[in-house]
Short mmCIF file of C-alpha atoms in Angstrom, two decimals:
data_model
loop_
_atom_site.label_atom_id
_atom_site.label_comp_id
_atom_site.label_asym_id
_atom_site.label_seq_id
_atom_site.Cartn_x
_atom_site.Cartn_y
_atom_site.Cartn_z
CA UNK K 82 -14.59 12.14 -9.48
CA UNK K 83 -15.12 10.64 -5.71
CA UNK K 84 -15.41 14.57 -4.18
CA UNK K 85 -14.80 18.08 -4.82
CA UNK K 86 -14.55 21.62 -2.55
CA UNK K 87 -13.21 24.72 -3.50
CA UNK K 88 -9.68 23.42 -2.71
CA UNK K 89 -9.02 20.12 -4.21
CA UNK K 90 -10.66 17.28 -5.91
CA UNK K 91 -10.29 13.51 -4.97
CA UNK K 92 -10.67 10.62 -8.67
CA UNK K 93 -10.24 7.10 -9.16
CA UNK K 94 -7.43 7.08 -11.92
CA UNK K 95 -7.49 3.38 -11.82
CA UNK K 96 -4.36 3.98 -14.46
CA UNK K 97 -2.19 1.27 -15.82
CA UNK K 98 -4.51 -1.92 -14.27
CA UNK K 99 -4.56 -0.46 -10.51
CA UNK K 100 -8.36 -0.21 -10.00
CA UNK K 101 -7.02 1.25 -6.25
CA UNK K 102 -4.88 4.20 -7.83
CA UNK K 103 -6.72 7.57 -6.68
CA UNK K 104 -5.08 11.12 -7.12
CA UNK K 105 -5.89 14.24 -5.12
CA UNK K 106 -5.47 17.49 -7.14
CA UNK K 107 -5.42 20.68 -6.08
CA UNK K 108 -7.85 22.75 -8.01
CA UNK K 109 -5.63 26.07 -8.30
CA UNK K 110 -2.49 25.87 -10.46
CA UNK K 111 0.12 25.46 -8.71
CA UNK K 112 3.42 23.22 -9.79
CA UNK K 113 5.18 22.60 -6.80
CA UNK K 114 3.85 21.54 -3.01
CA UNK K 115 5.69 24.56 -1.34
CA UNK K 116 3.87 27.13 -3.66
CA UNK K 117 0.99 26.28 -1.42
CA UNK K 118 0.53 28.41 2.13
CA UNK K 119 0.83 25.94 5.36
CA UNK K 120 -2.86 25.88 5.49
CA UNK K 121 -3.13 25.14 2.00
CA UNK K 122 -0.43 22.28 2.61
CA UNK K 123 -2.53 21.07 5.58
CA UNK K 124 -5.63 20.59 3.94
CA UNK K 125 -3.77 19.03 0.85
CA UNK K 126 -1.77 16.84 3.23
CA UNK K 127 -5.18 15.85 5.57
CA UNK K 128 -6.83 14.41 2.05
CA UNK K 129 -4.00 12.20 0.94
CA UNK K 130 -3.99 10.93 4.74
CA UNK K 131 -7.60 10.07 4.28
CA UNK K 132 -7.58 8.42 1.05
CA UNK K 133 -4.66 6.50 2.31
CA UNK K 134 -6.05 5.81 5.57
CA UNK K 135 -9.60 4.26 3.55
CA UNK K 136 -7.49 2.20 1.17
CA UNK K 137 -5.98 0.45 4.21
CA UNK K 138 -8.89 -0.01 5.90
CA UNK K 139 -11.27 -0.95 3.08
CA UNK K 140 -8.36 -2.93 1.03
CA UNK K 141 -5.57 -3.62 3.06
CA UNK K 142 -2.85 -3.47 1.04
CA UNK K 143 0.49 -4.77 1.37
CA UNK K 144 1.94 -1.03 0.73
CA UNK K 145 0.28 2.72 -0.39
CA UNK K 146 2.63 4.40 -2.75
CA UNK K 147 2.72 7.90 -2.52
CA UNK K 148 4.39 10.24 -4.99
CA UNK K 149 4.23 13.44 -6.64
CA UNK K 150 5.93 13.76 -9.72
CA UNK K 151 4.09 15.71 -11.92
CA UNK K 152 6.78 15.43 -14.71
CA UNK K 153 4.03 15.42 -17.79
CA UNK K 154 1.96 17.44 -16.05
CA UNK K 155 3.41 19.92 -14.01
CA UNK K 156 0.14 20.55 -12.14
CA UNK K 157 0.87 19.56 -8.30
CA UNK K 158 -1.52 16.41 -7.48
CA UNK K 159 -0.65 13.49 -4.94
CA UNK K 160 -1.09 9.95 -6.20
CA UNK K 161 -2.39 7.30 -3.70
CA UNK K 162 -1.86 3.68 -5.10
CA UNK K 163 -2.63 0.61 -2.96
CA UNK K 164 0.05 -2.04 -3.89
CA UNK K 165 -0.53 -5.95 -3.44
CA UNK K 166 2.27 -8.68 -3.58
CA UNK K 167 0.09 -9.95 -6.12
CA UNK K 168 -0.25 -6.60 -8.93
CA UNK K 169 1.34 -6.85 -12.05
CA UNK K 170 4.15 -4.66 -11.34
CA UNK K 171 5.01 -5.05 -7.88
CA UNK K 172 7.44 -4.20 -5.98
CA UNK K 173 8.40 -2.25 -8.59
CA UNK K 174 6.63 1.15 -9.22
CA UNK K 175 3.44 0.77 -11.12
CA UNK K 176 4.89 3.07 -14.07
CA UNK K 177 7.71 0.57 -14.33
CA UNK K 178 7.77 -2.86 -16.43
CA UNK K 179 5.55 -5.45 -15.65
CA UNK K 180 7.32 -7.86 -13.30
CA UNK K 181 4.48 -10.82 -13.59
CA UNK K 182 1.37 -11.15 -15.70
CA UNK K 183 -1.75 -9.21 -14.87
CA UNK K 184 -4.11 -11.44 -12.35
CA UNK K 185 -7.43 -10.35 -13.98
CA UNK K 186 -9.75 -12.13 -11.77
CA UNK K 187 -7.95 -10.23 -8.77
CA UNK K 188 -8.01 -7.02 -10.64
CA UNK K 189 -11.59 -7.14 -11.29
CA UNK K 190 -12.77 -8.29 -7.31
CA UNK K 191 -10.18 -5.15 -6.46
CA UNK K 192 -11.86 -2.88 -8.81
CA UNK K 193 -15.49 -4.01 -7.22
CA UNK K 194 -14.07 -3.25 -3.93
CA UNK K 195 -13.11 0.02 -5.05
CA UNK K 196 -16.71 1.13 -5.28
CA UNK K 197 -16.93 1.13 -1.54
CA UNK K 198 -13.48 3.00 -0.93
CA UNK K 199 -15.09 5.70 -3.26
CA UNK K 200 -18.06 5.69 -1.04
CA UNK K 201 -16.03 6.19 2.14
CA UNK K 202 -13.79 8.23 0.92
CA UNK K 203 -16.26 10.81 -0.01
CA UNK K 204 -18.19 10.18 3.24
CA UNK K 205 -14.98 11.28 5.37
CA UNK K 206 -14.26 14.36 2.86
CA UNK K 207 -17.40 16.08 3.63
CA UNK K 208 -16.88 15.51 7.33
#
């Protein structure tokens, strides 16, 4: 967990190999984005600009993926994935097959990097 308030909470998922895959959940249970009020949307919307905005700066990426599914787990959260020409699976969605073998030494600088996107990241939150 990067940050916490009363409406959401910002985590590293670093899922499938992506040390730069974060997720912002909303805390209440809600399963759908327009079950939220506009305010609620707002402030939703305002922390996946920021984690997106800190990934580009801190990382930049060659694209952020944004997406919403919540398929499995019908709980709405965002997920904010920096995606490199170089990751495993790209440009191909990181749930998809691997396109190229995993570059471990670039996975592991990425996931060091991460360390300071968590630090910003919280930084801007409590702004």
């Amino acid at each position: 967990m990067i940050f916490r308030n009363e409406s959401l909470r910002i985590i590293q998922a670093a899922e499938v190999g992506f040390p730069a895959f974060y997720r912002v959940v909303w805390n209440r249970h809600v399963a759908e984005f327009s079950d939220l009020s506009a305010a609620e949307r707002e402030t939703c919307m305002n922390a996946v600009v920021a984690v997106e905005q800190v990934l580009r700066s801190e990382l930049q990426p060659d694209k952020i993926n944004l997406a919403t599914l919540g398929n499995l787990v019908p709980h709405l959260h965002w997920h904010v994935i920096a995606r490199f020409t170089w990751d495993s699976h790209f440009p191909a969605p990181v749930w998809s097959a691997p396109q190229r073998v995993v570059d471990k030494d670039r996975v592991a600088a990425m996931a060091l990097r991460c360390a300071e996107v968590n630090r910003r990241i919280a930084e801007i939150m409590v702004l």
